[in-house]
PDB file of C-alpha atoms in Angstrom:
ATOM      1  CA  UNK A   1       5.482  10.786   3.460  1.00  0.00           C
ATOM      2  CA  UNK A   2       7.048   8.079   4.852  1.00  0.00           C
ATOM      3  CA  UNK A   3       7.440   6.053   2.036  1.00  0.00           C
ATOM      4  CA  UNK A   4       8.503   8.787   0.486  1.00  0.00           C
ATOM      5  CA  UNK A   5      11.593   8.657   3.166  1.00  0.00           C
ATOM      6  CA  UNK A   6      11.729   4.659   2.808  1.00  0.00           C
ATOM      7  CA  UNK A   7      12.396   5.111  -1.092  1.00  0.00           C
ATOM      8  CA  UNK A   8      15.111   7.730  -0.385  1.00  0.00           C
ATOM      9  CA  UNK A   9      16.923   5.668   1.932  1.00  0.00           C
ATOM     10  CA  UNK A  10      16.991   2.842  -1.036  1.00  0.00           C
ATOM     11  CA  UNK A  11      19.029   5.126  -3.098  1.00  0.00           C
ATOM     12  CA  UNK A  12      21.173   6.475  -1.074  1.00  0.00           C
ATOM     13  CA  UNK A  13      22.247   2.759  -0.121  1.00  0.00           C
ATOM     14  CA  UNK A  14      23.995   2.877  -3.292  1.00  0.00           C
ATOM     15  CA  UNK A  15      23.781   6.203  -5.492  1.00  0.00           C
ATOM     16  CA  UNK A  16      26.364   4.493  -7.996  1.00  0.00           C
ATOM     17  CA  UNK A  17      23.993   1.123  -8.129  1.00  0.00           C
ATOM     18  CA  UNK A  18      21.700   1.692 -11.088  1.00  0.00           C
ATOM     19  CA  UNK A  19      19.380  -0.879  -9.237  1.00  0.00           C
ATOM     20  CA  UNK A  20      19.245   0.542  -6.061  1.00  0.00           C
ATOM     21  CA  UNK A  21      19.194   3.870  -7.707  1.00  0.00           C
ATOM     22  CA  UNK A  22      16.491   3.004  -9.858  1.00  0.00           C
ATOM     23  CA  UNK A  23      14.286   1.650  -7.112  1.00  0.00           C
ATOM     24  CA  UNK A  24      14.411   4.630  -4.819  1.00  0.00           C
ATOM     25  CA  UNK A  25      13.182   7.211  -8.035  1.00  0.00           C
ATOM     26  CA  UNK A  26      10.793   4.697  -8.978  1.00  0.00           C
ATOM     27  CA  UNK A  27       9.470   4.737  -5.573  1.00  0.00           C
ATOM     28  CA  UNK A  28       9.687   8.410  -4.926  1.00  0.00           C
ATOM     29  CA  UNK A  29       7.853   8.483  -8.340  1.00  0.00           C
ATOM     30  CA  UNK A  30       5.269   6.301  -6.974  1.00  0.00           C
ATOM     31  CA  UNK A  31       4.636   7.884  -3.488  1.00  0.00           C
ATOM     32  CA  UNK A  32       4.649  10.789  -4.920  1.00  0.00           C
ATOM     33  CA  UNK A  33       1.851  10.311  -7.145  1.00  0.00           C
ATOM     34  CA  UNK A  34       0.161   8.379  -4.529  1.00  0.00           C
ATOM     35  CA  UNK A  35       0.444  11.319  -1.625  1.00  0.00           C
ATOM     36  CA  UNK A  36      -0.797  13.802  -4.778  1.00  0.00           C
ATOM     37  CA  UNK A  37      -3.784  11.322  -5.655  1.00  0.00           C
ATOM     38  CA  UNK A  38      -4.766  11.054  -1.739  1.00  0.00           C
ATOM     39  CA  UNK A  39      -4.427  14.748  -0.911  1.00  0.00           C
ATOM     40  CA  UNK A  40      -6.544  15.042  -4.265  1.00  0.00           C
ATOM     41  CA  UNK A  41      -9.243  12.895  -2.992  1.00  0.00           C
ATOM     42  CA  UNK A  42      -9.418  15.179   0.457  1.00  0.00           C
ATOM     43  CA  UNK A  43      -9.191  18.302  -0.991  1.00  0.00           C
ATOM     44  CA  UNK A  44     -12.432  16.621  -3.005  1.00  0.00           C
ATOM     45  CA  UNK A  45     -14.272  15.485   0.385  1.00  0.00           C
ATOM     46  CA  UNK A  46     -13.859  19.433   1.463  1.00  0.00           C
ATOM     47  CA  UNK A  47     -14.984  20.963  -1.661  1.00  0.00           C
ATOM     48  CA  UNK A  48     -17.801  18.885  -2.965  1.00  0.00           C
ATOM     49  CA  UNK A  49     -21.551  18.563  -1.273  1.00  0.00           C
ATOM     50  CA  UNK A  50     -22.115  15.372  -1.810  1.00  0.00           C
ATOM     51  CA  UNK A  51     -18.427  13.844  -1.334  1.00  0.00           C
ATOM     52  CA  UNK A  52     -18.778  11.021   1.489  1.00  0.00           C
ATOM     53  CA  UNK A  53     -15.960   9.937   3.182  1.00  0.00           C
ATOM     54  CA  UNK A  54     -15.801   6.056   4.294  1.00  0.00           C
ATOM     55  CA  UNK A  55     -14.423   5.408   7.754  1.00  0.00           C
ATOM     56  CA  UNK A  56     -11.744   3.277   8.168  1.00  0.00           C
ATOM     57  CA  UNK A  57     -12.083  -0.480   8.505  1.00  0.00           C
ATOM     58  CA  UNK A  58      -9.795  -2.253  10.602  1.00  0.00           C
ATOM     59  CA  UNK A  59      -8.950  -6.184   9.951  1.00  0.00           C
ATOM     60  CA  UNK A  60     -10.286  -8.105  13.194  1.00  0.00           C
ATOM     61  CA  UNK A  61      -6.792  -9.071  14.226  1.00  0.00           C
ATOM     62  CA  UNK A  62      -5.568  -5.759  14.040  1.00  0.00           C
ATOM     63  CA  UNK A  63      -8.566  -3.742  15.400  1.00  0.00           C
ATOM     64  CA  UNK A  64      -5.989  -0.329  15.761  1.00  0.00           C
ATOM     65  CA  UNK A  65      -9.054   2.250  15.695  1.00  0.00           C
ATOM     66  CA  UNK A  66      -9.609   0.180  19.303  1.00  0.00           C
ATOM     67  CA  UNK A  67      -6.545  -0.499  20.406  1.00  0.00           C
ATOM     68  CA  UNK A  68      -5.219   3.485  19.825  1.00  0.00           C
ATOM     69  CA  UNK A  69      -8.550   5.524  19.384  1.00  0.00           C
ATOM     70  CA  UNK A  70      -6.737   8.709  19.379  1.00  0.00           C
ATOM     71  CA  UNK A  71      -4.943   8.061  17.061  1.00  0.00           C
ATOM     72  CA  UNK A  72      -6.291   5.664  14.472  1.00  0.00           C
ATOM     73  CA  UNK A  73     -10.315   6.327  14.855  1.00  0.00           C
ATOM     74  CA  UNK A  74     -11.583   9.023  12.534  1.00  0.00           C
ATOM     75  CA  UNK A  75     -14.788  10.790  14.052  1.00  0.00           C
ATOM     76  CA  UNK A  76     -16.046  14.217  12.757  1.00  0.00           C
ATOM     77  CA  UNK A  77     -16.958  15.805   9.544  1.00  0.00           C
ATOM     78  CA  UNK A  78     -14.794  14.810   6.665  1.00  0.00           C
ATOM     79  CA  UNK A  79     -15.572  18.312   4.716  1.00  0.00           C
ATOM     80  CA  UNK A  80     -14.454  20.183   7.814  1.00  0.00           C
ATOM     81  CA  UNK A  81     -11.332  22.562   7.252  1.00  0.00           C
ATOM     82  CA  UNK A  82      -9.525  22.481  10.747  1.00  0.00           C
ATOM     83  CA  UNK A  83      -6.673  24.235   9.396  1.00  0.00           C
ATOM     84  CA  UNK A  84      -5.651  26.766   6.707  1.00  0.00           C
ATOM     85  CA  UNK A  85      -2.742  29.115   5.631  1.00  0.00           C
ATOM     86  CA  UNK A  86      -3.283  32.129   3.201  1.00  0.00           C
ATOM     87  CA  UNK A  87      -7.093  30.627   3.136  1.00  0.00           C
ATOM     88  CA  UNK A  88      -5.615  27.206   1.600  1.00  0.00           C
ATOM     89  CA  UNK A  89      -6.380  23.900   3.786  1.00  0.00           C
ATOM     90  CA  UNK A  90      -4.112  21.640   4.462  1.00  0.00           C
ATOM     91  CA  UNK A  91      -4.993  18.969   1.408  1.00  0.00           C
ATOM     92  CA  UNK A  92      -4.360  22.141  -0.827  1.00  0.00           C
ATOM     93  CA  UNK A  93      -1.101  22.664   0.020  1.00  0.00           C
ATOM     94  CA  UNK A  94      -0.238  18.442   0.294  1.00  0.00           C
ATOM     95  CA  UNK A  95      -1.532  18.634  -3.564  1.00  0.00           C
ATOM     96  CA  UNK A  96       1.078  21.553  -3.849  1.00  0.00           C
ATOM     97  CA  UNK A  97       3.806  20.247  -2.181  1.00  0.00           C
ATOM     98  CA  UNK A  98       3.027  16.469  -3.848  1.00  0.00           C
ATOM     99  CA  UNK A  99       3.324  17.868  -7.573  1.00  0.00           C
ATOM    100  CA  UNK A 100       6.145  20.235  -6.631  1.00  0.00           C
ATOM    101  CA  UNK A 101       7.580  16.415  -5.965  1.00  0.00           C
ATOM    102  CA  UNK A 102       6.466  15.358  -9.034  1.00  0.00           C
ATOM    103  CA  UNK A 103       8.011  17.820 -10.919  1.00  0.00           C
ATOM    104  CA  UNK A 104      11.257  17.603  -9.316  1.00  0.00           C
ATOM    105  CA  UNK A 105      11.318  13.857  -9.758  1.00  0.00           C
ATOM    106  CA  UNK A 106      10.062  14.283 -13.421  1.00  0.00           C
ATOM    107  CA  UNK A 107      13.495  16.556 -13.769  1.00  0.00           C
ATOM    108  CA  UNK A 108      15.749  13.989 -11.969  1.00  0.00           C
ATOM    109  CA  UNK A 109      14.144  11.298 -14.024  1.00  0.00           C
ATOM    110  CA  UNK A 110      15.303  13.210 -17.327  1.00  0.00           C
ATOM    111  CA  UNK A 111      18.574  13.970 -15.545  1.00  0.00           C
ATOM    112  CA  UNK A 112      19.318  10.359 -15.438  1.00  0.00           C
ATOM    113  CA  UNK A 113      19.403   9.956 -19.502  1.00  0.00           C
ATOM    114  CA  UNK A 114      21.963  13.180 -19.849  1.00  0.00           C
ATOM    115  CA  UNK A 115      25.358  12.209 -19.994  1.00  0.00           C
ATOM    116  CA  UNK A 116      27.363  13.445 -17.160  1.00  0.00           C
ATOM    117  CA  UNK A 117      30.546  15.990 -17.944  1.00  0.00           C
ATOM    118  CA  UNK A 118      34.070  14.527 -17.518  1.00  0.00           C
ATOM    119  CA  UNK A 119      35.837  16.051 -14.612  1.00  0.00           C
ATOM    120  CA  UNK A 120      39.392  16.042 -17.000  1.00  0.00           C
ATOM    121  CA  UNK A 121      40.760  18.494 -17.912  1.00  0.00           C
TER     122      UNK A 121
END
């Protein structure tokens, strides 16, 4: 999600910049499909029997699972639905909300190729 924020910031540097411009929908493109792909892979850990999930392996130099244990250590069952709206968890509605993203990117994408209307009248 943050990402996501990062690559919006890039194009609104400069809207009128068909680098910048280009950088921030690739990149909301690209998070967007990655967030989709991750809440994918969650919403697999909950539904399958024999999904495993790995915990998280911190780099020796930055050991933040010791450091910050509440936040960064990951202990419990990863199949476990803590939370739920209309009976859909949390990585349901991420996969929702991620190719609602995709869609609308998908549109401004296309956008991009239609020439706009002159303002003259």
């Amino acid at each position: 999600m943050m990402l996501l924020f990062v690559s919006a910031l890039v194009g609104l540097i400069a809207p009128h910049n068909i680098i910048f411009r280009w950088a921030g929908l690739l990149g909301w493109g690209a998070m967007a499909y990655k967030g989709m792909t991750l809440a994918m892979e969650h919403v697999h850990y909950q539904t399958s029997l024999f999904a495993i999930c790995e915990p998280l392996y911190f780099p020796e130099w930055l050991p933040l699972n010791q450091w910050l244990p509440n936040i960064f250590s990951a202990p419990g069952d990863c199949s476990e639905v803590v939370w739920s709206l209309f009976d859909i968890s949390m990585p349901q509605w991420l996969v929702y909300i991620f190719a609602a993203y995709l869609i609308v990117w998908g549109l401004v994408v296309i956008s991009q190729f239609v020439p706009a209307k002159s303002q003259n009248r």
